[in-house]
Amino acid sequence: MNNLVLQGTALRYFLEVVRTGSITEAAERLDVAPSAVSRQIARLERELNTLLFERRARGMALNAAGEVLAAHARRTQQDVERVAGDIMALRGLRHGKVRLVSTEGYAFDFIPSLIATFRQSYAGIRFSLDVCSQQDVPRRVRDGDADIGLTLSLTSERDIRVELRTPSPVLAVLARDHPLAGKRSLSLAQLAPYPLALPDRDSTLRQLFDISSSRQQLQCEPVFVSRHLDSLISFASAGGGVAFCGELPIRGRLRHGSVIAVPLRDREMNERHFEVQTLAARILPDACKAFLGHIRDAVRTT
């Protein structure tokens, strides 16, 4: 086998087909003809003497051999990025890119604020941020699509290094003039009579809320349901009712006094953890390492 086939253009085209699931779409993103992508995939399969994809009516899906090659290709790509970052670091931390992925709650205030304050010291560092579901964050990190993942976690994940893990209890979020805003702590039983704003049933918060309500035999029917945490918090801020959230996503709002957050006594609402995740065994570029330190400092700031 020619080892050169496992480098350069062939692997780059292969990874784009993996990401898109389609030769045509991969070709569009690479700005080449579909035939050029097909030739590179065929070359890989010929040199390795095995098929790498299952050809389906709606696209291409990796088979077992393809999964092995994809893991190698991602590691190779990450190593190239790290070396480039290390070379730039010889001139000081003035260049580099940090790719972030997070759940929606951290994307509107917490992460943008972190990026802004970090760039006050390191103006040459560039960032990208993608938002996805809690379940997809570790997958995106594993697949090499992101350097750092910020998410909520209830269980451990394979091939993931947890750089930071800290409790993220659910708080009741209220307008400043809400009748319960002056309480030091609250229970779901106390909140049940008021209008409630909740995320949909796919979210960790909603699952914990439903478990706690069921255990206590509470009838808690939300008046407002949304996938978008920012919408739920804005609803509470406007006096529409009670929303629920951890402290980090609304830290800016709390600082500005637009809402009040009150701890909950119900045990299920205190079982979440905020995690910062990276790929296990990967050596991160210096820009990513520096930003991880910035996240740690921000999370520990009360």
mmCIF file of C-alpha atoms in Angstrom, residues 5-286:
data_model
loop_
_atom_site.group_PDB
_atom_site.id
_atom_site.type_symbol
_atom_site.label_atom_id
_atom_site.label_comp_id
_atom_site.label_asym_id
_atom_site.label_seq_id
_atom_site.Cartn_x
_atom_site.Cartn_y
_atom_site.Cartn_z
ATOM 1 C CA VAL A 5 -2.609 7.899 -0.004
ATOM 2 C CA LEU A 6 -3.292 8.372 3.716
ATOM 3 C CA GLN A 7 -2.179 11.977 3.533
ATOM 4 C CA GLY A 8 -3.173 15.198 1.837
ATOM 5 C CA THR A 9 -5.966 15.572 -0.685
ATOM 6 C CA ALA A 10 -7.431 12.080 -0.439
ATOM 7 C CA LEU A 11 -7.985 12.330 3.298
ATOM 8 C CA ARG A 12 -9.336 15.873 3.042
ATOM 9 C CA TYR A 13 -11.893 14.822 0.442
ATOM 10 C CA PHE A 14 -12.728 11.673 2.424
ATOM 11 C CA LEU A 15 -13.424 13.697 5.600
ATOM 12 C CA GLU A 16 -15.681 16.098 3.731
ATOM 13 C CA VAL A 17 -17.766 13.172 2.449
ATOM 14 C CA VAL A 18 -17.922 11.852 6.021
ATOM 15 C CA ARG A 19 -19.178 15.230 7.270
ATOM 16 C CA THR A 20 -21.761 15.762 4.548
ATOM 17 C CA GLY A 21 -22.771 12.179 3.779
ATOM 18 C CA SER A 22 -22.768 13.053 0.082
ATOM 19 C CA ILE A 23 -20.171 13.237 -2.699
ATOM 20 C CA THR A 24 -22.110 16.025 -4.414
ATOM 21 C CA GLU A 25 -22.355 18.179 -1.290
ATOM 22 C CA ALA A 26 -18.728 17.480 -0.398
ATOM 23 C CA ALA A 27 -17.691 18.605 -3.874
ATOM 24 C CA GLU A 28 -19.671 21.842 -3.472
ATOM 25 C CA ARG A 29 -17.964 22.618 -0.169
ATOM 26 C CA LEU A 30 -14.543 21.782 -1.582
ATOM 27 C CA ASP A 31 -15.272 23.747 -4.774
ATOM 28 C CA VAL A 32 -14.287 20.837 -7.025
ATOM 29 C CA ALA A 33 -16.119 18.559 -9.425
ATOM 30 C CA PRO A 34 -17.966 15.552 -7.926
ATOM 31 C CA SER A 35 -15.862 13.298 -10.176
ATOM 32 C CA ALA A 36 -12.708 14.535 -8.418
ATOM 33 C CA VAL A 37 -14.122 13.548 -5.030
ATOM 34 C CA SER A 38 -15.249 10.176 -6.395
ATOM 35 C CA ARG A 39 -11.760 9.489 -7.769
ATOM 36 C CA GLN A 40 -10.116 10.218 -4.415
ATOM 37 C CA ILE A 41 -12.563 7.957 -2.558
ATOM 38 C CA ALA A 42 -12.054 5.205 -5.143
ATOM 39 C CA ARG A 43 -8.281 5.642 -4.800
ATOM 40 C CA LEU A 44 -8.466 5.208 -1.031
ATOM 41 C CA GLU A 45 -10.622 2.113 -1.351
ATOM 42 C CA ARG A 46 -8.335 0.633 -4.020
ATOM 43 C CA GLU A 47 -5.152 1.235 -2.009
ATOM 44 C CA LEU A 48 -6.696 -0.086 1.201
ATOM 45 C CA ASN A 49 -8.392 -2.957 -0.644
ATOM 46 C CA THR A 50 -11.685 -2.395 1.159
ATOM 47 C CA LEU A 51 -14.869 -0.395 0.844
ATOM 48 C CA LEU A 52 -15.133 2.570 3.222
ATOM 49 C CA PHE A 53 -18.766 3.549 2.753
ATOM 50 C CA GLU A 54 -22.151 1.952 2.441
ATOM 51 C CA ARG A 55 -23.747 3.487 -0.642
ATOM 52 C CA ARG A 56 -27.365 4.325 0.184
ATOM 53 C CA ALA A 57 -30.175 5.937 -1.757
ATOM 54 C CA ARG A 58 -29.886 9.077 0.375
ATOM 55 C CA GLY A 59 -26.125 9.305 0.626
ATOM 56 C CA MET A 60 -23.002 7.672 1.992
ATOM 57 C CA ALA A 61 -22.549 6.150 5.458
ATOM 58 C CA LEU A 62 -19.274 4.894 6.925
ATOM 59 C CA ASN A 63 -18.822 1.153 7.397
ATOM 60 C CA ALA A 64 -16.499 -0.334 10.046
ATOM 61 C CA ALA A 65 -13.351 0.176 7.944
ATOM 62 C CA GLY A 66 -14.417 3.723 7.185
ATOM 63 C CA GLU A 67 -14.841 4.485 10.877
ATOM 64 C CA VAL A 68 -11.242 3.396 11.508
ATOM 65 C CA LEU A 69 -9.932 5.579 8.696
ATOM 66 C CA ALA A 70 -12.086 8.535 9.804
ATOM 67 C CA ALA A 71 -10.587 8.369 13.302
ATOM 68 C CA HIS A 72 -7.075 8.366 11.780
ATOM 69 C CA ALA A 73 -7.927 11.241 9.441
ATOM 70 C CA ARG A 74 -9.293 13.393 12.260
ATOM 71 C CA ARG A 75 -6.211 12.780 14.401
ATOM 72 C CA THR A 76 -3.977 13.695 11.453
ATOM 73 C CA GLN A 77 -5.912 16.890 10.834
ATOM 74 C CA GLN A 78 -5.760 17.849 14.509
ATOM 75 C CA ASP A 79 -2.002 17.166 14.634
ATOM 76 C CA VAL A 80 -1.431 19.486 11.663
ATOM 77 C CA GLU A 81 -3.509 22.209 13.336
ATOM 78 C CA ARG A 82 -1.605 21.781 16.610
ATOM 79 C CA VAL A 83 1.793 21.985 14.914
ATOM 80 C CA ALA A 84 0.717 25.128 13.067
ATOM 81 C CA GLY A 85 -0.455 26.586 16.360
ATOM 82 C CA ASP A 86 2.812 25.662 18.076
ATOM 83 C CA ILE A 87 4.824 27.383 15.343
ATOM 84 C CA MET A 88 2.705 30.511 15.758
ATOM 85 C CA ALA A 89 3.176 30.274 19.529
ATOM 86 C CA LEU A 90 6.922 30.772 19.037
ATOM 87 C CA ARG A 91 6.011 34.382 18.278
ATOM 88 C CA GLY A 92 3.779 34.584 21.349
ATOM 89 C CA LEU A 93 0.069 33.806 21.624
ATOM 90 C CA ARG A 94 -0.856 36.160 18.807
ATOM 91 C CA HIS A 95 -2.473 33.797 16.324
ATOM 92 C CA GLY A 96 -4.686 30.723 16.350
ATOM 93 C CA LYS A 97 -8.279 29.577 16.224
ATOM 94 C CA VAL A 98 -10.498 28.035 18.891
ATOM 95 C CA ARG A 99 -13.513 26.030 17.712
ATOM 96 C CA LEU A 100 -16.269 25.814 20.306
ATOM 97 C CA VAL A 101 -19.484 23.815 20.493
ATOM 98 C CA SER A 102 -22.099 24.222 23.205
ATOM 99 C CA THR A 103 -25.686 23.784 24.165
ATOM 100 C CA GLU A 104 -27.890 26.774 23.427
ATOM 101 C CA GLY A 105 -28.019 28.098 26.990
ATOM 102 C CA TYR A 106 -24.330 29.003 27.005
ATOM 103 C CA ALA A 107 -24.286 30.486 23.495
ATOM 104 C CA PHE A 108 -26.191 33.743 24.004
ATOM 105 C CA ASP A 109 -24.383 35.416 26.873
ATOM 106 C CA PHE A 110 -21.815 33.307 28.702
ATOM 107 C CA ILE A 111 -19.565 32.228 25.806
ATOM 108 C CA PRO A 112 -19.689 35.512 23.835
ATOM 109 C CA SER A 113 -18.724 37.367 27.022
ATOM 110 C CA LEU A 114 -15.825 34.948 27.583
ATOM 111 C CA ILE A 115 -14.575 35.437 24.033
ATOM 112 C CA ALA A 116 -14.785 39.224 24.324
ATOM 113 C CA THR A 117 -12.814 39.382 27.579
ATOM 114 C CA PHE A 118 -10.234 36.828 26.338
ATOM 115 C CA ARG A 119 -9.580 38.835 23.188
ATOM 116 C CA GLN A 120 -8.799 41.907 25.252
ATOM 117 C CA SER A 121 -5.507 40.148 26.021
ATOM 118 C CA TYR A 122 -5.181 38.014 22.857
ATOM 119 C CA ALA A 123 -6.672 39.999 20.006
ATOM 120 C CA GLY A 124 -5.177 37.729 17.337
ATOM 121 C CA ILE A 125 -7.092 34.617 18.411
ATOM 122 C CA ARG A 126 -10.150 33.798 16.285
ATOM 123 C CA PHE A 127 -13.186 31.819 17.414
ATOM 124 C CA SER A 128 -16.066 29.857 15.965
ATOM 125 C CA LEU A 129 -19.099 28.650 17.928
ATOM 126 C CA ASP A 130 -21.654 26.023 16.905
ATOM 127 C CA VAL A 131 -24.776 25.213 18.910
ATOM 128 C CA CYS A 132 -26.258 21.736 19.166
ATOM 129 C CA SER A 133 -28.107 19.453 21.564
ATOM 130 C CA GLN A 134 -26.572 18.248 24.806
ATOM 131 C CA GLN A 135 -26.161 14.734 23.375
ATOM 132 C CA ASP A 136 -24.341 16.017 20.289
ATOM 133 C CA VAL A 137 -21.682 18.091 22.070
ATOM 134 C CA PRO A 138 -19.375 15.146 22.963
ATOM 135 C CA ARG A 139 -19.912 13.625 19.517
ATOM 136 C CA ARG A 140 -18.805 16.852 17.841
ATOM 137 C CA VAL A 141 -15.695 16.905 20.051
ATOM 138 C CA ARG A 142 -14.960 13.223 19.293
ATOM 139 C CA ASP A 143 -15.391 13.794 15.556
ATOM 140 C CA GLY A 144 -12.872 16.648 15.590
ATOM 141 C CA ASP A 145 -15.449 19.275 14.587
ATOM 142 C CA ALA A 146 -14.746 21.270 17.766
ATOM 143 C CA ASP A 147 -11.782 21.749 20.082
ATOM 144 C CA ILE A 148 -13.795 22.477 23.228
ATOM 145 C CA GLY A 149 -17.327 21.530 24.197
ATOM 146 C CA LEU A 150 -19.416 23.223 26.889
ATOM 147 C CA THR A 151 -22.454 21.301 28.019
ATOM 148 C CA LEU A 152 -24.517 19.854 30.837
ATOM 149 C CA SER A 153 -23.842 16.262 31.775
ATOM 150 C CA LEU A 154 -25.415 13.510 33.831
ATOM 151 C CA THR A 155 -23.119 10.660 32.708
ATOM 152 C CA SER A 156 -19.536 10.114 31.539
ATOM 153 C CA GLU A 157 -18.660 9.922 27.824
ATOM 154 C CA ARG A 158 -16.131 7.678 26.057
ATOM 155 C CA ASP A 159 -12.989 9.266 24.601
ATOM 156 C CA ILE A 160 -13.790 12.578 26.303
ATOM 157 C CA ARG A 161 -11.511 14.388 28.743
ATOM 158 C CA VAL A 162 -13.415 16.494 31.256
ATOM 159 C CA GLU A 163 -11.341 19.648 31.699
ATOM 160 C CA LEU A 164 -13.754 21.177 34.194
ATOM 161 C CA ARG A 165 -16.793 19.792 35.995
ATOM 162 C CA THR A 166 -18.821 21.825 38.441
ATOM 163 C CA PRO A 167 -22.353 21.570 39.871
ATOM 164 C CA SER A 168 -24.999 23.386 37.863
ATOM 165 C CA PRO A 169 -28.152 23.302 39.985
ATOM 166 C CA VAL A 170 -31.398 24.489 38.419
ATOM 167 C CA LEU A 171 -32.611 27.855 39.707
ATOM 168 C CA ALA A 172 -36.049 29.436 39.542
ATOM 169 C CA VAL A 173 -35.803 32.567 37.376
ATOM 170 C CA LEU A 174 -38.230 35.365 38.270
ATOM 171 C CA ALA A 175 -38.933 38.980 37.469
ATOM 172 C CA ARG A 176 -37.751 41.352 40.193
ATOM 173 C CA ASP A 177 -41.342 42.128 41.221
ATOM 174 C CA HIS A 178 -42.559 38.514 41.296
ATOM 175 C CA PRO A 179 -44.299 37.623 44.598
ATOM 176 C CA LEU A 180 -41.655 34.937 45.312
ATOM 177 C CA ALA A 181 -38.595 36.992 44.297
ATOM 178 C CA GLY A 182 -37.623 37.703 47.915
ATOM 179 C CA LYS A 183 -37.433 34.037 48.985
ATOM 180 C CA ARG A 184 -34.044 32.553 49.908
ATOM 181 C CA SER A 185 -35.044 29.186 48.406
ATOM 182 C CA LEU A 186 -38.094 27.648 46.797
ATOM 183 C CA SER A 187 -39.631 24.268 46.014
ATOM 184 C CA LEU A 188 -41.520 23.136 42.928
ATOM 185 C CA ALA A 189 -44.584 22.768 45.127
ATOM 186 C CA GLN A 190 -44.439 26.503 45.877
ATOM 187 C CA LEU A 191 -43.991 27.338 42.199
ATOM 188 C CA ALA A 192 -46.681 25.008 40.811
ATOM 189 C CA PRO A 193 -49.560 27.545 41.192
ATOM 190 C CA TYR A 194 -47.722 30.134 39.059
ATOM 191 C CA PRO A 195 -47.385 30.236 35.252
ATOM 192 C CA LEU A 196 -44.350 28.142 34.281
ATOM 193 C CA ALA A 197 -42.062 28.422 31.244
ATOM 194 C CA LEU A 198 -40.187 25.209 30.427
ATOM 195 C CA PRO A 199 -37.900 23.801 27.722
ATOM 196 C CA ASP A 200 -39.104 20.863 25.634
ATOM 197 C CA ARG A 201 -38.868 17.272 26.861
ATOM 198 C CA ASP A 202 -35.514 16.587 25.182
ATOM 199 C CA SER A 203 -33.637 18.851 27.584
ATOM 200 C CA THR A 204 -31.941 17.657 30.771
ATOM 201 C CA LEU A 205 -33.638 20.420 32.736
ATOM 202 C CA ARG A 206 -37.113 19.352 31.604
ATOM 203 C CA GLN A 207 -36.386 15.697 32.353
ATOM 204 C CA LEU A 208 -35.277 16.522 35.890
ATOM 205 C CA PHE A 209 -38.290 18.803 36.337
ATOM 206 C CA ASP A 210 -40.698 16.076 35.207
ATOM 207 C CA ILE A 211 -39.053 13.453 37.440
ATOM 208 C CA SER A 212 -39.258 15.719 40.477
ATOM 209 C CA SER A 213 -42.859 16.710 39.748
ATOM 210 C CA SER A 214 -43.896 13.080 39.294
ATOM 211 C CA ARG A 215 -42.208 12.007 42.524
ATOM 212 C CA GLN A 216 -44.094 14.692 44.420
ATOM 213 C CA GLN A 217 -47.322 14.126 42.467
ATOM 214 C CA LEU A 218 -47.390 17.761 41.373
ATOM 215 C CA GLN A 219 -49.527 18.949 38.480
ATOM 216 C CA CYS A 220 -47.233 21.356 36.651
ATOM 217 C CA GLU A 221 -48.480 22.204 33.164
ATOM 218 C CA PRO A 222 -46.336 24.912 31.511
ATOM 219 C CA VAL A 223 -47.985 27.883 29.860
ATOM 220 C CA PHE A 224 -44.969 28.417 27.594
ATOM 221 C CA VAL A 225 -42.675 25.769 26.061
ATOM 222 C CA SER A 226 -39.685 26.552 23.858
ATOM 223 C CA ARG A 227 -36.411 25.003 22.718
ATOM 224 C CA HIS A 228 -34.829 28.445 23.139
ATOM 225 C CA LEU A 229 -33.696 29.190 26.660
ATOM 226 C CA ASP A 230 -33.302 32.891 25.937
ATOM 227 C CA SER A 231 -37.003 33.087 25.050
ATOM 228 C CA LEU A 232 -37.987 31.413 28.321
ATOM 229 C CA ILE A 233 -35.814 33.773 30.377
ATOM 230 C CA SER A 234 -37.164 36.825 28.527
ATOM 231 C CA PHE A 235 -40.695 35.616 29.282
ATOM 232 C CA ALA A 236 -39.881 35.453 33.000
ATOM 233 C CA SER A 237 -38.095 38.803 32.906
ATOM 234 C CA ALA A 238 -41.210 40.398 31.390
ATOM 235 C CA GLY A 239 -43.319 39.120 34.306
ATOM 236 C CA GLY A 240 -44.974 36.303 32.395
ATOM 237 C CA GLY A 241 -44.127 33.597 34.929
ATOM 238 C CA VAL A 242 -41.336 31.395 36.264
ATOM 239 C CA ALA A 243 -38.520 29.995 34.124
ATOM 240 C CA PHE A 244 -35.702 27.644 35.128
ATOM 241 C CA CYS A 245 -31.994 27.784 34.402
ATOM 242 C CA GLY A 246 -28.494 27.364 35.785
ATOM 243 C CA GLU A 247 -26.475 30.375 36.920
ATOM 244 C CA LEU A 248 -23.873 30.567 34.129
ATOM 245 C CA PRO A 249 -26.231 31.135 31.164
ATOM 246 C CA ILE A 250 -27.901 34.103 32.898
ATOM 247 C CA ARG A 251 -24.901 35.511 34.767
ATOM 248 C CA GLY A 252 -25.019 38.706 32.710
ATOM 249 C CA ARG A 253 -28.748 39.218 33.337
ATOM 250 C CA LEU A 254 -28.268 38.627 37.044
ATOM 251 C CA ARG A 255 -25.431 41.137 37.125
ATOM 252 C CA HIS A 256 -27.601 43.726 35.401
ATOM 253 C CA GLY A 257 -30.552 42.971 37.674
ATOM 254 C CA SER A 258 -33.033 42.116 34.926
ATOM 255 C CA VAL A 259 -34.041 38.871 36.676
ATOM 256 C CA ILE A 260 -33.793 37.182 40.066
ATOM 257 C CA ALA A 261 -32.600 33.562 40.469
ATOM 258 C CA VAL A 262 -33.660 31.573 43.537
ATOM 259 C CA PRO A 263 -32.209 28.133 44.486
ATOM 260 C CA LEU A 264 -34.524 25.121 44.497
ATOM 261 C CA ARG A 265 -34.684 22.669 47.391
ATOM 262 C CA ASP A 266 -35.925 19.701 45.306
ATOM 263 C CA ARG A 267 -33.104 17.161 45.110
ATOM 264 C CA GLU A 268 -33.533 16.273 41.425
ATOM 265 C CA MET A 269 -33.028 19.915 40.478
ATOM 266 C CA ASN A 270 -29.544 19.840 42.005
ATOM 267 C CA GLU A 271 -28.132 16.823 40.133
ATOM 268 C CA ARG A 272 -26.745 18.455 36.968
ATOM 269 C CA HIS A 273 -23.129 19.326 36.238
ATOM 270 C CA PHE A 274 -21.591 21.817 33.832
ATOM 271 C CA GLU A 275 -18.725 20.264 31.883
ATOM 272 C CA VAL A 276 -15.975 21.564 29.641
ATOM 273 C CA GLN A 277 -14.940 18.718 27.340
ATOM 274 C CA THR A 278 -12.007 18.031 25.009
ATOM 275 C CA LEU A 279 -10.890 14.954 23.106
ATOM 276 C CA ALA A 280 -9.008 12.482 25.305
ATOM 277 C CA ALA A 281 -5.326 11.963 24.400
ATOM 278 C CA ARG A 282 -5.292 14.991 22.113
ATOM 279 C CA ILE A 283 -2.607 17.643 22.620
ATOM 280 C CA LEU A 284 -4.436 20.940 22.293
ATOM 281 C CA PRO A 285 -3.016 24.017 20.537
ATOM 282 C CA ASP A 286 -1.800 26.749 22.871
#
